[in-house]
CSV table of C-alpha atoms and ligand atoms in Angstrom, one decimal:
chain,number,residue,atom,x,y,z
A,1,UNK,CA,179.9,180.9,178.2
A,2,UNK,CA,179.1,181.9,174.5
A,3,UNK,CA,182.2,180.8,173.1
A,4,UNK,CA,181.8,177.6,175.4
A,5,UNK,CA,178.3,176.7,173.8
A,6,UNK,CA,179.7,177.1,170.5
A,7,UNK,CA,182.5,175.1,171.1
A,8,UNK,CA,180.2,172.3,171.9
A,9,UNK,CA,178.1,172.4,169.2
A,10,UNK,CA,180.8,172.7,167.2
A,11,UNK,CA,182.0,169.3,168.6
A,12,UNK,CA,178.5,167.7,168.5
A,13,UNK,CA,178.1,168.6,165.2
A,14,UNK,CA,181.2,167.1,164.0
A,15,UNK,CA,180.3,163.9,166.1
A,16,UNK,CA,176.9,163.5,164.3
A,17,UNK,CA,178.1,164.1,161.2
A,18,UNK,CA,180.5,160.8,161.9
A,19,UNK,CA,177.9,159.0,163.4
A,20,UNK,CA,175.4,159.9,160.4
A,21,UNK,CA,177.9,159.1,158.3
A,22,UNK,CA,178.5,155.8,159.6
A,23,UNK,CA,175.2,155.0,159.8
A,24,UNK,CA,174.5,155.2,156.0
A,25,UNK,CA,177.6,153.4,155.4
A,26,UNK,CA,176.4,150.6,157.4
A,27,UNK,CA,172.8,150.4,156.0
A,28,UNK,CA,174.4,150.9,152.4
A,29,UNK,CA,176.2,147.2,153.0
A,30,UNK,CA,173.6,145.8,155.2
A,31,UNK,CA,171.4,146.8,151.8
A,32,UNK,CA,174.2,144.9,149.7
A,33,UNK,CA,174.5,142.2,151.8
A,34,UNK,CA,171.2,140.9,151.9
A,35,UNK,CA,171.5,141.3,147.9
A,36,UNK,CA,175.0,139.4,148.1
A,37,UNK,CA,173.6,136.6,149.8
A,38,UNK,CA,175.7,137.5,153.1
A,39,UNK,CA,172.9,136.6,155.9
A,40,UNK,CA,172.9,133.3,157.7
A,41,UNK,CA,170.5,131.3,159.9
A,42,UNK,CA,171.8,129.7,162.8
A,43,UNK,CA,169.6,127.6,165.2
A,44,UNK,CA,169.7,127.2,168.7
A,45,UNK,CA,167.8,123.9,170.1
A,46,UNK,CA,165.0,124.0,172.4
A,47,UNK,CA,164.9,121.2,174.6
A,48,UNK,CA,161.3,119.7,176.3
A,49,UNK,CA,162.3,119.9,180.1
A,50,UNK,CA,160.6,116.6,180.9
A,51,UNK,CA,162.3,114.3,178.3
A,52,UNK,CA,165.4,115.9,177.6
A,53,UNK,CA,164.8,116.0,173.9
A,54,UNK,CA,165.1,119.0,171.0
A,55,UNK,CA,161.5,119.7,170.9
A,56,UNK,CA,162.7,122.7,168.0
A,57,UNK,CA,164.8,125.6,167.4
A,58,UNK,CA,164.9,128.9,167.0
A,59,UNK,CA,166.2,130.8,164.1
A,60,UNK,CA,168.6,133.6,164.7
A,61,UNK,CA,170.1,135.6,161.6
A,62,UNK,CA,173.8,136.2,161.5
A,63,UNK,CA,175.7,138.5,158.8
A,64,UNK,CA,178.8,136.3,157.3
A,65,UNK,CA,180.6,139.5,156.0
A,66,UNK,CA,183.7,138.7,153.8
A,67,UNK,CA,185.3,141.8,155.8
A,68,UNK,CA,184.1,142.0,159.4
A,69,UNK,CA,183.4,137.9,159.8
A,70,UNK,CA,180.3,137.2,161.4
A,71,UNK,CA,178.3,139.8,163.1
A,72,UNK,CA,175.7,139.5,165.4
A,73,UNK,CA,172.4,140.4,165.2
A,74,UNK,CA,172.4,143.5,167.8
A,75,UNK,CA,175.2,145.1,165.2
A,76,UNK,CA,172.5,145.5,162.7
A,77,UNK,CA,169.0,144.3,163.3
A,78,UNK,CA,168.0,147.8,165.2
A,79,UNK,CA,169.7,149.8,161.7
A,80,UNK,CA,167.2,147.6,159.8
A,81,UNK,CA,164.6,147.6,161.9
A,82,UNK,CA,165.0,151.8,161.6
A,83,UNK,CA,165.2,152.1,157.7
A,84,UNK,CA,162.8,149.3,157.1
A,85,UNK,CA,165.3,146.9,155.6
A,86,UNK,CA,164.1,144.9,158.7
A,87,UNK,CA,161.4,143.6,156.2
A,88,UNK,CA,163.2,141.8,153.7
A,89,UNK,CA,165.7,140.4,156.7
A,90,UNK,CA,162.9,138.8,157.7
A,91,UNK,CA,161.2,137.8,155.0
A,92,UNK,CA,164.8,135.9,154.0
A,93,UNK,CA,164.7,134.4,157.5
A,94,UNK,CA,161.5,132.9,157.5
A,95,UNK,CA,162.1,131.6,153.7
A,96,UNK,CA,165.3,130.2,154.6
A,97,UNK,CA,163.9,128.6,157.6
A,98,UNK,CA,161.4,126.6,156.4
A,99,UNK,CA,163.2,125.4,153.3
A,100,UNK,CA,165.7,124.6,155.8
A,101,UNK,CA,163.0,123.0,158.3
A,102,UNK,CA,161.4,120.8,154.4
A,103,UNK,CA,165.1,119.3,154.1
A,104,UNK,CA,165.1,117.8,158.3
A,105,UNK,CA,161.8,116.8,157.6
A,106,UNK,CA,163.0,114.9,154.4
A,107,UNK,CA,166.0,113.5,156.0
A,108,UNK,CA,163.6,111.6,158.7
A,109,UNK,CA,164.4,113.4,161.6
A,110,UNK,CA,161.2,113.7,164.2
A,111,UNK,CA,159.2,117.2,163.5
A,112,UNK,CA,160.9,119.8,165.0
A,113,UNK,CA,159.1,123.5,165.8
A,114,UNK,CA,161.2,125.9,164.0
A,115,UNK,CA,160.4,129.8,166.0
A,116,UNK,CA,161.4,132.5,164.0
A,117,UNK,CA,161.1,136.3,164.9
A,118,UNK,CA,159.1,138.9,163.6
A,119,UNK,CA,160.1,142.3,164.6
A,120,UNK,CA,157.4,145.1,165.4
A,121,UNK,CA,158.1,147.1,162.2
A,122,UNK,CA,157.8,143.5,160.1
A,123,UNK,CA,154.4,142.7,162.3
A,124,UNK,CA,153.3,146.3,161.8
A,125,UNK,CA,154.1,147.2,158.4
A,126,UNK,CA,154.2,144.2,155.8
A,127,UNK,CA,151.0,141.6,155.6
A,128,UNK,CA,152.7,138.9,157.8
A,129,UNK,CA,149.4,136.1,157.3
A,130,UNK,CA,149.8,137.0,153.6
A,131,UNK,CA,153.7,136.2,153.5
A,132,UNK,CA,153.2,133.4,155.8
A,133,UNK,CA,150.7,131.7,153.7
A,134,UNK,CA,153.2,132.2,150.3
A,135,UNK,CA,155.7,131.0,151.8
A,136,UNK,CA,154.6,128.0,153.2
A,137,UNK,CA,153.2,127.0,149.9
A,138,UNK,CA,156.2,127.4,148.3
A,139,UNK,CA,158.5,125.5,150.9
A,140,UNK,CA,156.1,122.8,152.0
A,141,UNK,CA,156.9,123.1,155.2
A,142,UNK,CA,153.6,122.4,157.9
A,143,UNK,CA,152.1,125.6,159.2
A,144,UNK,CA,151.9,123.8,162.1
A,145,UNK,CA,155.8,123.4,162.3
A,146,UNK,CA,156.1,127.1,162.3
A,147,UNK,CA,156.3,129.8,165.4
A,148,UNK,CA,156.4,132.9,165.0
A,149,UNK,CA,157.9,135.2,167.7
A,150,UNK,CA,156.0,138.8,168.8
A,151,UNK,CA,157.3,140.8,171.0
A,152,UNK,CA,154.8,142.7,173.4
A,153,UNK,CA,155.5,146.1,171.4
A,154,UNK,CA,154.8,145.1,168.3
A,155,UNK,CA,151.6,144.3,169.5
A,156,UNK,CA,150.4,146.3,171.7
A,157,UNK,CA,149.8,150.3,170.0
A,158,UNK,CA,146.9,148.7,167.7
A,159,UNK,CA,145.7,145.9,169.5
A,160,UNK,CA,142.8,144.8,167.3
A,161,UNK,CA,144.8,145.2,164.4
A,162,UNK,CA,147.0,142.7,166.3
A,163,UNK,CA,144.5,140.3,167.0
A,164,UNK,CA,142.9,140.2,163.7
A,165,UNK,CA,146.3,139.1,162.0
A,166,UNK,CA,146.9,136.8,165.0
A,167,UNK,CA,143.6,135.0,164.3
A,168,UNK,CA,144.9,135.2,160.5
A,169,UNK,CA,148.0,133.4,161.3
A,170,UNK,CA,146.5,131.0,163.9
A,171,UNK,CA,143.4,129.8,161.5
A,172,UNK,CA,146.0,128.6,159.1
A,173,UNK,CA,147.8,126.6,161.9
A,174,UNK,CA,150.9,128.7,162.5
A,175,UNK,CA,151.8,128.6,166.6
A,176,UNK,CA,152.8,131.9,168.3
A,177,UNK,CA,155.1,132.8,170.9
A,178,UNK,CA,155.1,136.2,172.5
A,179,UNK,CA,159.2,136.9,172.5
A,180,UNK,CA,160.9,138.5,176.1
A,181,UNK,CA,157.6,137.9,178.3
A,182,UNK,CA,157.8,139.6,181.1
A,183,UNK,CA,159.9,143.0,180.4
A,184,UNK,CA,157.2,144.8,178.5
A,185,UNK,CA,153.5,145.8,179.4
A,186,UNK,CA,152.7,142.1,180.7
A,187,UNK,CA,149.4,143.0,181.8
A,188,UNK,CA,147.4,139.8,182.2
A,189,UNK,CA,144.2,141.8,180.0
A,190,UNK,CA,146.5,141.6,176.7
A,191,UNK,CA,147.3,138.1,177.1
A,192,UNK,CA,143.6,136.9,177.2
A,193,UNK,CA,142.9,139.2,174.2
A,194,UNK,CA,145.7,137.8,172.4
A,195,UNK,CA,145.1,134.2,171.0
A,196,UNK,CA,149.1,132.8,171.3
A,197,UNK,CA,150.5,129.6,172.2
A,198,UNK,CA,153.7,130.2,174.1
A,199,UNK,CA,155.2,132.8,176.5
A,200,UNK,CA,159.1,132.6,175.9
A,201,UNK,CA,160.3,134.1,179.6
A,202,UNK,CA,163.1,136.3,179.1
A,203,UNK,CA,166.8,136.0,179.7
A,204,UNK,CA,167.0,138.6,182.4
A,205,UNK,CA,164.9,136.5,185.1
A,206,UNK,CA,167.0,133.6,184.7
A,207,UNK,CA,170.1,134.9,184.7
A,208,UNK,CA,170.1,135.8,188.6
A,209,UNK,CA,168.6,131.9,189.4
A,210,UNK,CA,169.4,130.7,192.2
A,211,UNK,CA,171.3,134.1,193.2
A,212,UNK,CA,168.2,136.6,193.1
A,213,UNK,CA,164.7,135.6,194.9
A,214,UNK,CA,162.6,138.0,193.3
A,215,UNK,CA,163.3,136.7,189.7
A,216,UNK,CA,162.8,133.2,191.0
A,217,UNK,CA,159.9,134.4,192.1
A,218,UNK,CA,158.9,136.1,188.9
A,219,UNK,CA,159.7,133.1,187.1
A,220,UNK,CA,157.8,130.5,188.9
A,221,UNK,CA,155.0,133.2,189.0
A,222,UNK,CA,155.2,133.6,185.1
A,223,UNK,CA,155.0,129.4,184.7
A,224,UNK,CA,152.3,129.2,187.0
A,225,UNK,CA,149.9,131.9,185.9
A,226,UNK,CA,150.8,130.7,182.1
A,227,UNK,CA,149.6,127.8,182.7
A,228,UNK,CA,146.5,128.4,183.8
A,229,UNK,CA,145.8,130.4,180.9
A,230,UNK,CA,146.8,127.9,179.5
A,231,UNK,CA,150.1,128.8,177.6
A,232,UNK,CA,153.3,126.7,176.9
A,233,UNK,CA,155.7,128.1,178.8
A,234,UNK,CA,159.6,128.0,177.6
A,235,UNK,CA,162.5,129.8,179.4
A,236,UNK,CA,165.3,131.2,177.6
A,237,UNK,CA,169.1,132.2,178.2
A,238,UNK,CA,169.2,128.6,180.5
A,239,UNK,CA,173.3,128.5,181.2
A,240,UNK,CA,173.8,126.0,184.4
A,241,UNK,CA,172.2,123.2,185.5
A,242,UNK,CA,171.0,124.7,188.3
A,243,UNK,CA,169.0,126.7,186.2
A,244,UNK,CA,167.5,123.8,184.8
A,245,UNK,CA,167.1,122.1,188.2
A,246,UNK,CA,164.8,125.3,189.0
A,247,UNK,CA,162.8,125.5,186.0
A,248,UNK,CA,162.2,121.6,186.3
A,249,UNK,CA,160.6,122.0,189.8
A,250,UNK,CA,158.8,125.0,189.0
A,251,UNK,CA,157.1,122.8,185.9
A,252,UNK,CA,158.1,125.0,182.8
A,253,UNK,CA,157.7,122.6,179.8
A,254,UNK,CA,161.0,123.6,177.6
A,255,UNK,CA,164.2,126.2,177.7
A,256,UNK,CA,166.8,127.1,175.2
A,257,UNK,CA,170.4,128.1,176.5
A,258,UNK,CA,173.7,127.6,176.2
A,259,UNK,CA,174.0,125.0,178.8
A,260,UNK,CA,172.5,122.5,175.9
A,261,UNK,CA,173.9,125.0,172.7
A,262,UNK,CA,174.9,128.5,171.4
A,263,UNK,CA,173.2,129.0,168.5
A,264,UNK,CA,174.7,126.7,165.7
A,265,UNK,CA,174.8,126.5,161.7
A,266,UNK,CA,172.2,123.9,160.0
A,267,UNK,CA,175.0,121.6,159.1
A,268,UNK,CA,175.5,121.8,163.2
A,269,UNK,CA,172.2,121.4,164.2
A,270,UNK,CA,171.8,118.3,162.0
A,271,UNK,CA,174.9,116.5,163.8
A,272,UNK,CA,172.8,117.5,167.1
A,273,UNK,CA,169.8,116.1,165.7
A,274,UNK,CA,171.8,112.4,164.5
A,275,UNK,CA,173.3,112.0,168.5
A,276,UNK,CA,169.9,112.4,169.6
A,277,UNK,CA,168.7,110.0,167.6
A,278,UNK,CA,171.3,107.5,167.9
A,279,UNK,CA,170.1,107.3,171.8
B,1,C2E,P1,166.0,137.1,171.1
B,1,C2E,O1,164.9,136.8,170.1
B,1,C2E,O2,165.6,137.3,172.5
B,1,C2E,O3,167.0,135.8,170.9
B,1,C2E,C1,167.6,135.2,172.0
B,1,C2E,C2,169.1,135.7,172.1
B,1,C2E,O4,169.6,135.1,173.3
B,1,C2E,C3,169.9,135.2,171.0
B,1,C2E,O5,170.9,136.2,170.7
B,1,C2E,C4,170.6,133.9,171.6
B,1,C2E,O6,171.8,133.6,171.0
B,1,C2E,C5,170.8,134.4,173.0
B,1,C2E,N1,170.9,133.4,174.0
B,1,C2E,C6,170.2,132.2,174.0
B,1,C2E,N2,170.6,131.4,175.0
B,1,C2E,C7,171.6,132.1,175.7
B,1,C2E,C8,172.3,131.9,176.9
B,1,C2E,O7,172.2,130.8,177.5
B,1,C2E,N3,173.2,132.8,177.2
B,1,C2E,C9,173.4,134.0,176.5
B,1,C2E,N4,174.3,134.9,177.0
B,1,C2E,N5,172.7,134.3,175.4
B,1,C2E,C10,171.8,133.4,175.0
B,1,C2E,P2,171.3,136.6,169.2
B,1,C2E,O8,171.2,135.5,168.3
B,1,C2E,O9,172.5,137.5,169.3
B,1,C2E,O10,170.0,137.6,168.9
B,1,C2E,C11,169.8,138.8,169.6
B,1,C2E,C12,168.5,139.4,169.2
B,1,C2E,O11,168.5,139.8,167.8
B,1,C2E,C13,167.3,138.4,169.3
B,1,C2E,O12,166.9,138.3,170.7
B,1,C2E,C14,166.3,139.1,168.4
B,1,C2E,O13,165.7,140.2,169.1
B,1,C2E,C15,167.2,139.7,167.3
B,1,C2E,N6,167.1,138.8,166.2
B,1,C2E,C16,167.9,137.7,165.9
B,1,C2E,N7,167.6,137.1,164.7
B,1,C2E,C17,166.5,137.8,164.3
B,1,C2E,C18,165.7,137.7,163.1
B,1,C2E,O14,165.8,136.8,162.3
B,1,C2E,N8,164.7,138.6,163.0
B,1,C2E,C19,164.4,139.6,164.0
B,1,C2E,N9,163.4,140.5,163.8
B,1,C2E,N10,165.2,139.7,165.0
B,1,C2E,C20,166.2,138.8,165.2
B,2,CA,CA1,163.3,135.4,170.0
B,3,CA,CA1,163.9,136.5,173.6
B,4,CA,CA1,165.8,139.5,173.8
């Protein structure tokens, strides 16, 4: 049994050492790449369930490697949001997103809502208001244009930390969107306390409509009860037109999902935002 033991820390040694190893490889280029200019924002519409129309977008980073291609977010943000490196990701994002969000504004388009995400470390650890405010100035683009995505743990272990830089963010006209409602604490107390604009529901309740009654009851619950405290309420992760069909009876003012578009690059979203017009 001895010998086993050994054996297996032998083996679990070696495996952390790869995985350690692997690791720092990863945040060493993940460090270069941000350097190197290799992030991207794509945008995914969000459509206004009444009239059909984008209403916004979020913005979702992407890593264009020049060896891997493009990798998703879920290949790197937890990495960054671990070491920290989480904070000049975002930082870039929202930057990059509002200079984006000045040029459709130039171009004539209608005002679009561009949501962006702010991980707990980000919301936690840098001034957010502060960085909101500079960069705004220096882009142009309306506070009121901007949404900025919280997800219940980020805000939840100092709550009146939270809802100081909420108020922060809010007094200078920035709209927020608490991210994945419904798979964290959810307890109706916070949501009074905090002062935000939107609950986003999350992608696991509609994913099982029209198969699953409880999330369809979760769903219409989460609508409902929003909107009497008076929140916006957008589903996300909308694929079929059932889906839709649902959310539509149920009242819930906008989705995003792939039934309308995957995530796209700017040059894409503009050719999204020219058809629409053109109708
Ligand atoms: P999230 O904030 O919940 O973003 C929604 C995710 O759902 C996106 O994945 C989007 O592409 C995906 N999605 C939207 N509609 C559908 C659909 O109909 N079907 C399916 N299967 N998926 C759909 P993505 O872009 O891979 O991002 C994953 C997560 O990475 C995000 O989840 C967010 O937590 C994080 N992330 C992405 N960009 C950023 C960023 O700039 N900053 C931070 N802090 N996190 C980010
Ligand atoms: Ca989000
Ligand atoms: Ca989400
Ligand atoms: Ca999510």
């Amino acid at each position: 049994a001895k010998q086993a033991g050994r054996g297996c820390f032998a083996y679990f040694s070696e495996e952390l050492t790869i995985a350690v190893r692997k690791r720092i490889a990863l945040e060493d280029r993940l460090r270069k790449a941000i350097e190197q200019r290799e992030l991207r924002v794509f945008y995914q519409p969000q459509i206004d369930i009444a009239s059909n129309r984008i209403i916004g977008a979020e913005a979702l980073v992407r890593w264009q490697s020049p060896v891997d291609g493009l990798i998703a977010p879920v290949n790197f943000i937890p990495i960054a949001e671990e070491t920290g490196l989480i904070i000049a990701i975002g930082e870039w994002v929202l930057r990059e997103t509002c200079r984006q969000g000045r040029l459709w504004l130039a171009a004539g388009f209608s005002p679009l809502t561009l949501a962006v995400n702010v991980s707990p470390h980000q919301f936690r650890r840098c001034d957010i208001s502060a960085l909101v405010e500079k960069i705004l100035a220096e882009t142009g683009f309306p506070a009121g244009l901007l949404e900025l995505e919280l997800t219940e743990s980020g805000l939840m272990d100092n709550q009146d930390k939270a809802v100081e830089v909420l108020n922060n963010l809010r007094s200078q006209g920035v709209r927020l969107a608490i991210d994945d409602f419904g798979t964290g604490y959810s307890s109706l107390a916070y949501l009074k306390r905090f002062p935000v604009d939107v609950l986003k529901i999350d992608k696991s309740f509609i994913d099982d409509i029209p198969h699953l009654q409880d999330d369809m009851e979760i769903t219409a619950t989460i609508i409902a009860m929003g909107h009497t405290l008076g929140f916006q309420v957008l589903a996300e992760g909308v694929e079929t037109h059932v889906q839709l069909a649902f959310l539509r009876e149920k009242g819930c003012d906008a989705y995003q999902g792939y039934f309308t578009s995957k995530p796209v690059p700017a040059d894409e979203f503009t050719e999204l935002l020219r058809a629409q017009q053109k109708e």
